[in-house]
Short mmCIF file of C-alpha atoms in Angstrom, two decimals:
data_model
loop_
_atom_site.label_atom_id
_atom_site.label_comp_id
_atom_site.label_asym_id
_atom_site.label_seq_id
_atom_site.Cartn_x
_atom_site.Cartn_y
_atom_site.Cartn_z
CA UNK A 12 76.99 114.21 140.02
CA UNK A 13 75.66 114.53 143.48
CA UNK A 14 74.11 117.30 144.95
CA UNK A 15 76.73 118.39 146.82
CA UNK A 16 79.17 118.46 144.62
CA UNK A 17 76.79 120.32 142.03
CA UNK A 18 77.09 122.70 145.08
CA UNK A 19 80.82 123.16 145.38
CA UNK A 20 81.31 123.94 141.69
CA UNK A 21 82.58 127.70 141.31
CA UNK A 22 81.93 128.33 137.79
CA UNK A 23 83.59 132.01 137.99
CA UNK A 24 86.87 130.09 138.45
CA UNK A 25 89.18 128.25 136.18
CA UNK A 26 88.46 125.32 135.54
CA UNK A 27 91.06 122.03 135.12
CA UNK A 28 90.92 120.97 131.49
CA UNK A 29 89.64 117.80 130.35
CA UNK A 30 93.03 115.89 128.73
CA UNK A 31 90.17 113.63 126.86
CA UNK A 32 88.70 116.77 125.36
CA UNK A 33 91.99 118.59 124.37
CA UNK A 34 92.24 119.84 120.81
CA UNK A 35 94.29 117.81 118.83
CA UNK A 36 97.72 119.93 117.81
CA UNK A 37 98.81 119.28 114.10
CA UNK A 38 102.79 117.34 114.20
CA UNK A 39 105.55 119.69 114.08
CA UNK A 40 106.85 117.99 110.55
CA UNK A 41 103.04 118.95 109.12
CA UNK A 42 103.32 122.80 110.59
CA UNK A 43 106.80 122.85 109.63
CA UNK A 44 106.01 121.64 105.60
CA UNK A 45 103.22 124.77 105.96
CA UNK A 46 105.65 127.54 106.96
CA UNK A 47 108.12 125.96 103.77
CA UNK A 48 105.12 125.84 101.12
CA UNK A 49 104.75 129.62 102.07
CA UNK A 50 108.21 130.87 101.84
CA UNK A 51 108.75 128.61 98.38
CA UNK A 52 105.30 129.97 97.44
CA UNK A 53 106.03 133.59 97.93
CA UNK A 54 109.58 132.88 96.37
CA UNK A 55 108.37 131.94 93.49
CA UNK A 56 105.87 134.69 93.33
CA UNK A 57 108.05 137.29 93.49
CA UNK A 58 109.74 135.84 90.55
CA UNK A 59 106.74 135.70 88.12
CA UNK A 60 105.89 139.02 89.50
CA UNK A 61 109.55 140.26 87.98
CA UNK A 62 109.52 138.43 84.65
CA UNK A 63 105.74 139.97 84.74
CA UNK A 64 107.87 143.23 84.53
CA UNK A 65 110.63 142.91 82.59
CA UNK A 66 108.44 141.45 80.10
CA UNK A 67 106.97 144.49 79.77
CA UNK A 68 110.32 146.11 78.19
CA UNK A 69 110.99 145.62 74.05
CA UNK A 70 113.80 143.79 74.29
CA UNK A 71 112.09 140.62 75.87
CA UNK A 72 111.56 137.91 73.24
CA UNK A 73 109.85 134.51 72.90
CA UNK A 74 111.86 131.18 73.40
CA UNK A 75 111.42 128.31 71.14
CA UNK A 76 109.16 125.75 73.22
CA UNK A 77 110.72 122.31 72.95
CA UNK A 78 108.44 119.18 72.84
CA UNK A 79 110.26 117.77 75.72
CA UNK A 80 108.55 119.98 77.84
CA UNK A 81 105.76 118.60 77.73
CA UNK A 82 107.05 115.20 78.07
CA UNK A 83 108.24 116.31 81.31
CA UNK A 84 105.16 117.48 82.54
CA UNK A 85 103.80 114.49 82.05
CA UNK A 86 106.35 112.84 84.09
CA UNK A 87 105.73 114.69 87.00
CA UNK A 88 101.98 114.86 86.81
CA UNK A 89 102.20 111.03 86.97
CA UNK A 90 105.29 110.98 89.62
CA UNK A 91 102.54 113.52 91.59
CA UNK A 92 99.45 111.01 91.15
CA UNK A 93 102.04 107.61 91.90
CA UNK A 94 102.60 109.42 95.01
CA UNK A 95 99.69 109.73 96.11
CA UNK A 96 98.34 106.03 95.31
CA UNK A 97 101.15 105.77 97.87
CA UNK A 98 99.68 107.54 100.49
CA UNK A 99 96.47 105.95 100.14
CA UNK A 100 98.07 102.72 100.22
CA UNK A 101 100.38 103.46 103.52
CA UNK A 102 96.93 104.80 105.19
CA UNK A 103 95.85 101.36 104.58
CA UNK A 104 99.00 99.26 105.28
CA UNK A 105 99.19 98.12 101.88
CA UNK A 106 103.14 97.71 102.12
CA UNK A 107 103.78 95.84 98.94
CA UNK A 108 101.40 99.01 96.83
CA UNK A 109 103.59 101.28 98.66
CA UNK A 110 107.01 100.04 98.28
CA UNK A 111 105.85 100.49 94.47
CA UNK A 112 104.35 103.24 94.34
CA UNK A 113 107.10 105.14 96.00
CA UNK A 114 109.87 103.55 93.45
CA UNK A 115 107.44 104.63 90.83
CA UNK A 116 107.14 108.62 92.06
CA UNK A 117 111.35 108.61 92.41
CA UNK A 118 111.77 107.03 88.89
CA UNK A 119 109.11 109.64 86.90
CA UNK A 120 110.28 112.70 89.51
CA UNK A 121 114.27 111.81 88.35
CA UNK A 122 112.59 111.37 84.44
CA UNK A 123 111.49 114.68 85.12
CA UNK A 124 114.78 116.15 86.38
CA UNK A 125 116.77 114.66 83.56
CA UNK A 126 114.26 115.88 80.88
CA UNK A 127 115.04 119.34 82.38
CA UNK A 128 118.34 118.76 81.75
CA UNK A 129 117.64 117.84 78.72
CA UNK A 130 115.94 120.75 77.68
CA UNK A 131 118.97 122.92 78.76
CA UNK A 132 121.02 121.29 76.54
CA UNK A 133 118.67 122.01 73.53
CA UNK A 134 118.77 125.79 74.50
CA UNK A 135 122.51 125.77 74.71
CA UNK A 136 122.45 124.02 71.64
CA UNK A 137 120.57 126.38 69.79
CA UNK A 138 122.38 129.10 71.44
CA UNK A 139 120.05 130.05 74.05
CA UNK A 140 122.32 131.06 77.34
CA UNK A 141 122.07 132.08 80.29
CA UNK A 142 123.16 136.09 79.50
CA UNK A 143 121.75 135.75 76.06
CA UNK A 144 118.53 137.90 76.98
CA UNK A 145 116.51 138.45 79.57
CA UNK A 146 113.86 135.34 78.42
CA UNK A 147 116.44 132.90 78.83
CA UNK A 148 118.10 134.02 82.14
CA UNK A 149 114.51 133.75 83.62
CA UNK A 150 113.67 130.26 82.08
CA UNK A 151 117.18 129.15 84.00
CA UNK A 152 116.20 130.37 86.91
CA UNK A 153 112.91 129.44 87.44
CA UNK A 154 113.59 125.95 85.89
CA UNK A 155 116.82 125.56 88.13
CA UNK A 156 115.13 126.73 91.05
CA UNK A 157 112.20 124.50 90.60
CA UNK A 158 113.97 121.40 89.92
CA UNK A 159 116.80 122.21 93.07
CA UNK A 160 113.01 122.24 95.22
CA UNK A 161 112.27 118.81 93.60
CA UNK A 162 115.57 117.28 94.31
CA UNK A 163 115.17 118.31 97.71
CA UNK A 164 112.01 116.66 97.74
CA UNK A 165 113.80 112.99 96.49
CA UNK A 166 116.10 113.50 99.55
CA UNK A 167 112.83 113.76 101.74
CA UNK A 168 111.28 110.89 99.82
CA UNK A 169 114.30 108.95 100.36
CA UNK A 170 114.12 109.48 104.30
CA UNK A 171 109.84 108.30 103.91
CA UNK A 172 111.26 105.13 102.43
CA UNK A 173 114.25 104.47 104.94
CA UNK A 174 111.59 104.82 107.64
CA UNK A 175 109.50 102.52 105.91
CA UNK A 176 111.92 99.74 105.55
CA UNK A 177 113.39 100.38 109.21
CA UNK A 178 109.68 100.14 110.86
CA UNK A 179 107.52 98.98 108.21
CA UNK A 180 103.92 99.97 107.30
CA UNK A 181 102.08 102.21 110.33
CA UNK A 182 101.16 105.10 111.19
CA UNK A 183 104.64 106.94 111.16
CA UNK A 184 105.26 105.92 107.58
CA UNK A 185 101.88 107.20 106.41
CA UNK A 186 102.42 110.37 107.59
CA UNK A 187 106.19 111.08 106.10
CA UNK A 188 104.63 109.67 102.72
CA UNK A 189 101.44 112.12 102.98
CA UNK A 190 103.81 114.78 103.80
CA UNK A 191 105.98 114.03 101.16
CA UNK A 192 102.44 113.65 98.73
CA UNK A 193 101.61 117.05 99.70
CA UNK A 194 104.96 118.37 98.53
CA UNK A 195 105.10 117.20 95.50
CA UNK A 196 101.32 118.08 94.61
CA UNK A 197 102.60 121.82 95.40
CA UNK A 198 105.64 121.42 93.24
CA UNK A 199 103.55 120.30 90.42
CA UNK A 200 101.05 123.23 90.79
CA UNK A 201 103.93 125.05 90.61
CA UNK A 202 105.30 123.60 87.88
CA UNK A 203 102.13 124.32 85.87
CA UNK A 204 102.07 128.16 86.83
CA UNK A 205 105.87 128.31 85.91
CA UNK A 206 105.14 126.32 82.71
CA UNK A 207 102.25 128.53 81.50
CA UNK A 208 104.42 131.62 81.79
CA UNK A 209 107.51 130.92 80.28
CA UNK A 210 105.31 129.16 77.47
CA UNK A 211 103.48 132.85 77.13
CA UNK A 212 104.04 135.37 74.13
CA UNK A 213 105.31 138.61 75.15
CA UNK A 214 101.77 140.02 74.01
CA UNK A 215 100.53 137.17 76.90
CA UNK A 216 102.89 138.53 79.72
CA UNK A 217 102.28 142.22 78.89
CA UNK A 218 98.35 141.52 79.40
CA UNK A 219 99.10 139.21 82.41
CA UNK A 220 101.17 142.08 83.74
CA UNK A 221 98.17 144.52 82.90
CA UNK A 222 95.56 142.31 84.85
CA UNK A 223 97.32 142.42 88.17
CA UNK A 224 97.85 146.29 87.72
CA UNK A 225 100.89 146.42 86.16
CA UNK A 226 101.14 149.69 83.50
CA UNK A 227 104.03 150.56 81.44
CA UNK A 228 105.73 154.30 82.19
#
C-alpha cells in the first residue's frame, strides 16, 4: 500500500467486505436437518417424559421383552455404521464402496423395520394390544413413531442414491449421503434411549422418574 492511500483510509467508516474472507454459511439442507433433529428430539422427549409419569401409577406393568429386539438393534446399529462407511467413501469418490454401502444401510434399515413388525405380531399374539394397558399403548407408539421417522429416512436415502446415479460421485452426493449418515446416527441414538425404557421395570421408571424430579402425589 502506498502512502497515500494509507492516507485516505477512514477507519471510522464502513468498510467493503472482503468476498475472499466471508464466513462460510452452512447449506440450507444441513440447517434444515438441524431444525428437524430438534423438533423429532423434543418429540420424543416429551414422550419419555409422559411414560416417565404414567409409570409412576399402579396399574403400569412390565411387557415381556422378545429376543427379536435385540436382533433388531443390531440391524440398525450396523445399517447406522454401513452408512457411514458410505459417507467416508463418497468423501473420497469411492463410487463402487458407495453404491454398496448404501444398498447395505437400506437392506439392514428395512431388516429393522420388518423385525418391528415382527415384534408387533408377537405382542398381538400373546395378547398384548394397543388398549390393553397403558405399557403397551406406549411401546406402539414410540415404536410406530420411531420406525414412521426411519421410513422417512429410506425415502431420503432413496433421493441420496437417485442423485448419485444421475451425477455420479462428487461433492453433491457426499453431502446428501452425510446428511442422510447423520440422520440415521440420531435415529439410532434414539432408538437406544427408546429401547432402554420400554425394556425398564416399573421399579426402573419410577426411579428414572425420581431422578429428573418427578415425585408421586
Amino acid at each position: 500500500m502506498s502512502l497515500l492511500a494509507a492516507l485516505a483510509v477512514k477507519p471510522w467508516l464502513p468498510q467493503p467486505s472482503d468476498p475472499g474472507r466471508a464466513a462460510p454459511r452452512a447449506p440450507a439442507a444441513a440447517v434444515g436437518l438441524r431444525v428437524l433433529l430438534g423438533v423429532i428430539a423434543m418429540l420424543f422427549a416429551l414422550f419419555a417424559i409422559a411414560l416417565l409419569v404414567r409409570a409412576r401409577l399402579p396399574d403400569w406393568q412390565a411387557l415381556p421383552w422378545p429376543a427379536t429386539l435385540w436382533l433388531n438393534t443390531g440391524l440398525l446399529a450396523a445399517s447406522s455404521v454401513a452408512l457411514q462407511f458410505a459417507s467416508g467413501a463418497a468423501r473420497h469418490g469411492r463410487e463402487r464402496g458407495l453404491r454398496g454401502a448404501l444398498a447395505a444401510a437400506a437392506a439392514l434399515a428395512l431388516g429393522f423395520l420388518a423385525g418391528q413388525g415382527w415384534v408387533w405380531a408377537q405382542f398381538v399374539a400373546a395378547g398384548h394390544f394397543v388398549a390393553s394397558h397403558p405399557a403397551a399403548s406406549f411401546f406402539y407408539l414410540l415404536t410406530g413413531l420411531h420406525g414412521l421417522h426411519l421410513a422417512g429416512g429410506l425415502v431420503a436415502l432413496g433421493w441420496a442414491a437417485a442423485g448419485l446415479a444421475r451425477e455420479g460421485p462428487g461433492e453433491r452426493s457426499a453431502r446428501r449421503v452425510a446428511l442422510c449418515a447423520t440422520y440415521w446416527h440420531f435415529l439410532f441414538a434414539v432408538w437406544l434411549v427408546l429401547f432402554a425404557l420400554l425394556a425398564s421395570s416399573p421399579g426402573t421408571l419410577v426411579a428414572l422418574g425420581s431422578a429428573v424430579g418427578m415425585h408421586s402425589h
